[in-house]
Amino acid sequence: LDALRKTDVVAHEAGGITQHIGAYQITVPAGDRVTFIDTPGHEAFTAMRARGASVTDMVVLVVAADDGVMPQTVEAIRHARAANVPLIVAVNKIDKPGVKPERVKQELLQHEIVVESLGGETQEIEVSATQKINLDKLLEAISLQAEILDLRANPDRAAEGTVIESKLDRGRGPVATVLVQKGSLKQGDIVVAGAEWGRVRAMLDDKGRQLKDAGPSLPVEILGLSGVPTAGENFIAVENEARAREISEFRQRKLREKATATAGAGRGNLTDMLARIQAGEQKEVAVVVKADVQGSSEAIGVTLGKLGNDEVRVRVLHSAVGQITESDIQLAKASDAVIVAFNVRATSQARDLAQREGVEIRYYSIIYDLIDDIKQAASGLLKAEVRENFIGYAQIKEVFKVSGVGRVAGCLITEGVARRSAGVRLLRDNVVIHEGTLKTLKRFKDEVPEVQSGQECGMAFENYEDIRANDVIEIFERQEIERVLS
């Protein structure tokens, strides 16, 4: 993107002077203008999918020639597919010695992307961003695709578009980056963005210049909204303040109702899915799989994909290795899916987001339990659920050797409470390394039944010694809950 903009954003970023707007417009030699929205992991991109609207007309999938197709590439392909827009593949870093762009094309075949050189429909361009090789060809490919799609918009009407990102700026108040998709937005217009409204006090383009009006496909930052709208919401210019207030209040009421509804029941929630399946409203169980190692994630993905019967099937949207991130939660939210975690945990930001959005994360450490649960969900039955309540988390600060006890972890309880009687797991980078019980829980020199959040303590595991500083200890209790179909 930097190479295309012929300006090196990276060089300025350190000083933090550039307007980080997340969308850029460039003029190609032929005179056409192209707007780029940065990165597919972009929350707006996922949020729009949730609304079934697509903010982009096409997706440029950048694959490094030396790395080939990586997990994040696969994620990007899934997002593009779900948004139902054409793909253009840019194979980057072709200036590196010994790279084989052919390998990338073969790997893409596994994900059902057939490039033109292999007789398919997808345009592919081999580029080098650092050496500026074939960037003009990439822009030509984009213009060609635009001609094929016959993209048009009427500039002479009230503006409509989408919020790409938003933030609360100390000096300027709520700032929203919006992409105008229809009509023209003018300074002084009254707009409603998501559930917020306001008069456009100022408009800035991606280079920080003031604008009086913005036409279709132009990304601009607008100031003057009453609050920070959510990324992915649509915005619209309205005729007067009364209308703006009316729309804004209606949307806020809807948000409150939705919050009340999701407080009791999540959107991606197995029990709810069952109720919908039994009522005949839903025909598939969607899952996102995250596991500790590639082998497990593949095995779970394949096994789950085979489950289901004539009426209901299990669809694996995404399976990958490593901790659960916010991007996974957004993908699950967008597709009403359940996240299935095998020996991995969510980052704390992802945990908060899942709670806010009502996305269910189900943790497993035995592959058969996982498969049985999903199988029973697909067949409309659920056995009593053994729910784990995470009652606390502790961060290991340092590790001591104590004679007669072995290795003891000096910990700080970061949230909740640690109990001597509870089960414990050792997490390294949010991946489960060990599960067991505590041999000792000490506060100063004394053995204690529990330690509260914010306090320090010593812990040693029963029959396990491989503990390191910065590992996290998860403390949990199990309870059995009978399943009821509400």
Phi, psi and omega in degrees: 000318178300317182297319180294325182279356179056015176229142184268095180300320186304321183296326182274334189304322184304318180282350177065034182265332186293150174286112181274099192256342176078356176213140185224147175243134177232151179259128182272159184310327182287352179102347177290155176247139181236132177256129178252133172253130189286138170052134182281344179283359184303129189298329180298320184301315181288320182297325180293323179301322182299328181269359178076006178258151180243131182273338183254151178270335177205164181239130173261114181267114182265121179238128180285131184297329182278331182269328184077201184281115182257168180307320182291336176293317182298320179298317181296320179298317181297318180297317182297318181296317181294328180282349176060047178237154180293152180253146167235130182263127174249112179271110187266169176065034181285352179281347181291137181294139174080007179278150182237096179301334180301324182299319180300317182296321179294318182295326180294331179302324181297337180254024175061032173250111182254115183279165186301321183293343177256017175088013182262196184261338189279126178288139174229139181231131178268120185232166169223117183290320184290322182267003180055037180272130172062017179293327178297324180293324179297315179296323177298317181299320180295316180297320180297315180298321180296321179296316180300317182285345181052061184279123180222153175211149180268117181281343187264059177205177180294143186288145173218151179179205187226144175280122182271313171207165183209155179202165175257116183261135184305311185277330191252356181079202180296129179237128178239134172267121181238153175250116179286124182251332176222150175071192179232134179263130182242152176299136181096348177295150174263124183236153171244123179238113185061234181261006181255158176217169179170175177260135182291102180285320181209152177229133180235145175270185186292348178257010176082012181271144179288139178236151175266323175214155184229126182268184182304142178070013177262128176271131179223155172265131177243143178245150175120000179284158182285333181206183182269115180284161179280140176300139179097347178285159176265158176234156182211141176273133182240169189285325181210173184295324182299317179295318181299315182297319181298312180296316183299315181295322179298315181292323179294322178297316179301317180298317180297317179298318182294320180297319179295320182292320184278347179297321181276321186224131180287168178278310177266081186226128188302317183297319178294321180302317181300315181300318181292324180294316182292331178279356178079013182273339185233139185247358179211155174255117181264133179227149171246125185253128172234131182225172184281330180225157183304316182304313181296315185296322180292314182299316181294316180302312183294313183297316181294322180300332182274347183287172176107171179227198183297324185275324187230136175236160178259127180245121177270111183285323188198133172227133185207176184255144171112181185296160180276124183252174179299326180299321178296318181297318181294322179296317180294319180297316183296332186245012182052048184253163173260142176264128180251119184249126180246106180059024173228166181232164177273148173293161185295326178296319181294323179298315180297317182296319181298321180293316181297319186270356179069037178262131183272130174250124179250123184262134178225152171234357176238123187298325182293321179300316182300310184294319178300315182300314182291323180298316181291328177296318181292328181269359173087018178232143173226133179280173179306136185266132172267105184266137176262126174261117176284111185265344179190164176227141178230142179258130178279120180273310173208166185242132181245155174256121181241125184294137180088342181245322184104212183277129181241135180267125173274114190239159169243127178284111186274330173207152177074221187213148175255130178241141181299326187276347187280165174281155179226151173228148178257124180247133173238118186054042178063020175245137184285124180261324185206147175230136180182212181233168180271139176272326182209145173225109187243142170241119193056241183259354189263143173284129183232154180286326178207159180229134185274165179302140178090350180261158178259153180202173176247136178229143172227141181272151174288124175054037177206130187237349187281075179244146182226159175300148181077353172293160178243137177255128180256129182249128185220157174234148181256139171221148183262129181238128177288139180278133174234132176275113184280000000 
